[in-house]
Amino acid sequence: LKPGAERRRQSAQEARRSLPIFPYRDELVAAIARHQILVIEGETGSGKTTQIPQYLHEEVRGGLGGEIRGAPRGVVWVAEGGIWGFWGRGLVGYSIRFEDCTSERTVLKYMTDGMLLREFLTEPDLGSYR
């Protein structure tokens, strides 16, 4: 890499390591591999939205069921879900009130708390995630 590119890469790695989610990386990867359904909750800015797809990309790479993440605000997750959906070639999707952008290939699904509650009410065992 060119010196400037190497500095940017190192800076990005340092930023990733500084996020509150980073110390839990290995534990999260193991939990994602072990469980078909996993609800992950964390403070805004903890790194859960940006880093969990990275962890999947780096470590797990397929063979997973689904993952649900509740979020209080739909609009933010639409933008982020769209970016990650494109990045992951459909492996990452989102579900909000009137829109479901997931497929049979989706392994990471972002949704609002309301959508998570609706899924539990209509399908208490979340059987469609198996």
Tab-separated table of C-alpha atoms in Angstrom, residues 45-115:
chain	number	residue	atom	x	y	z
A	45	GLY	CA	-22.518	4.702	18.755
A	46	SER	CA	-21.351	1.397	20.231
A	47	GLY	CA	-20.482	-0.017	16.809
A	48	LYS	CA	-23.137	-2.717	16.575
A	49	THR	CA	-24.490	-1.579	13.194
A	50	THR	CA	-21.156	-1.146	11.454
A	51	GLN	CA	-19.072	-3.830	13.123
A	52	ILE	CA	-21.334	-6.890	13.281
A	53	PRO	CA	-21.526	-7.132	9.463
A	54	GLN	CA	-17.725	-6.771	9.424
A	55	TYR	CA	-17.383	-9.598	11.950
A	56	LEU	CA	-19.618	-11.795	9.815
A	57	HIS	CA	-17.603	-10.936	6.733
A	58	GLU	CA	-14.276	-11.585	8.453
A	59	GLU	CA	-15.097	-14.678	10.493
A	60	VAL	CA	-18.363	-16.465	9.893
A	61	ARG	CA	-19.078	-16.240	6.143
A	62	GLY	CA	-22.295	-18.181	5.662
A	63	GLY	CA	-24.109	-21.078	7.236
A	64	LEU	CA	-26.018	-18.844	9.637
A	65	GLY	CA	-29.723	-18.600	10.252
A	66	GLY	CA	-30.869	-15.067	10.929
A	67	GLU	CA	-30.047	-12.300	13.324
A	68	ILE	CA	-32.480	-9.698	14.538
A	69	ARG	CA	-31.504	-6.286	15.818
A	70	GLY	CA	-34.112	-3.995	17.328
A	71	ALA	CA	-33.733	-0.265	16.729
A	72	PRO	CA	-35.794	2.648	17.984
A	73	ARG	CA	-35.598	4.691	14.768
A	74	GLY	CA	-36.595	3.318	11.381
A	75	VAL	CA	-35.172	5.998	9.107
A	76	VAL	CA	-31.572	5.610	10.230
A	77	TRP	CA	-31.726	1.869	9.772
A	78	VAL	CA	-33.187	2.175	6.269
A	79	ALA	CA	-30.143	4.140	5.170
A	80	GLU	CA	-27.704	1.852	6.920
A	81	GLY	CA	-29.521	-1.326	5.903
A	82	GLY	CA	-29.484	-0.198	2.284
A	83	ILE	CA	-25.765	0.436	2.384
A	84	TRP	CA	-24.994	-2.878	4.049
A	85	GLY	CA	-27.495	-4.734	1.861
A	86	PHE	CA	-25.625	-3.548	-1.192
A	87	TRP	CA	-22.264	-4.256	0.423
A	88	GLY	CA	-23.246	-7.749	1.454
A	89	ARG	CA	-24.974	-8.666	-1.815
A	90	GLY	CA	-28.272	-9.287	-0.054
A	91	LEU	CA	-26.812	-10.931	3.030
A	92	VAL	CA	-27.834	-7.943	5.153
A	93	GLY	CA	-31.364	-6.553	5.074
A	94	TYR	CA	-33.846	-4.512	7.057
A	95	SER	CA	-37.509	-4.455	7.962
A	96	ILE	CA	-39.507	-1.362	8.868
A	97	ARG	CA	-43.228	-0.642	9.013
A	98	PHE	CA	-44.098	-0.812	5.302
A	99	GLU	CA	-40.909	-2.197	3.825
A	100	ASP	CA	-39.073	-5.505	4.066
A	101	CYS	CA	-35.773	-5.609	2.235
A	102	THR	CA	-34.660	-9.176	2.932
A	103	SER	CA	-34.361	-12.383	0.951
A	104	GLU	CA	-33.701	-16.075	1.513
A	105	ARG	CA	-29.978	-15.171	1.480
A	106	THR	CA	-30.292	-12.645	4.339
A	107	VAL	CA	-28.289	-13.614	7.430
A	108	LEU	CA	-28.340	-10.255	9.237
A	109	LYS	CA	-31.632	-8.395	9.574
A	110	TYR	CA	-31.986	-4.920	11.069
A	111	MET	CA	-35.449	-3.929	12.290
A	112	THR	CA	-37.189	-1.508	14.580
A	113	ASP	CA	-38.346	-2.616	18.017
A	114	GLY	CA	-41.929	-2.429	16.739
A	115	MET	CA	-41.186	-4.816	13.871
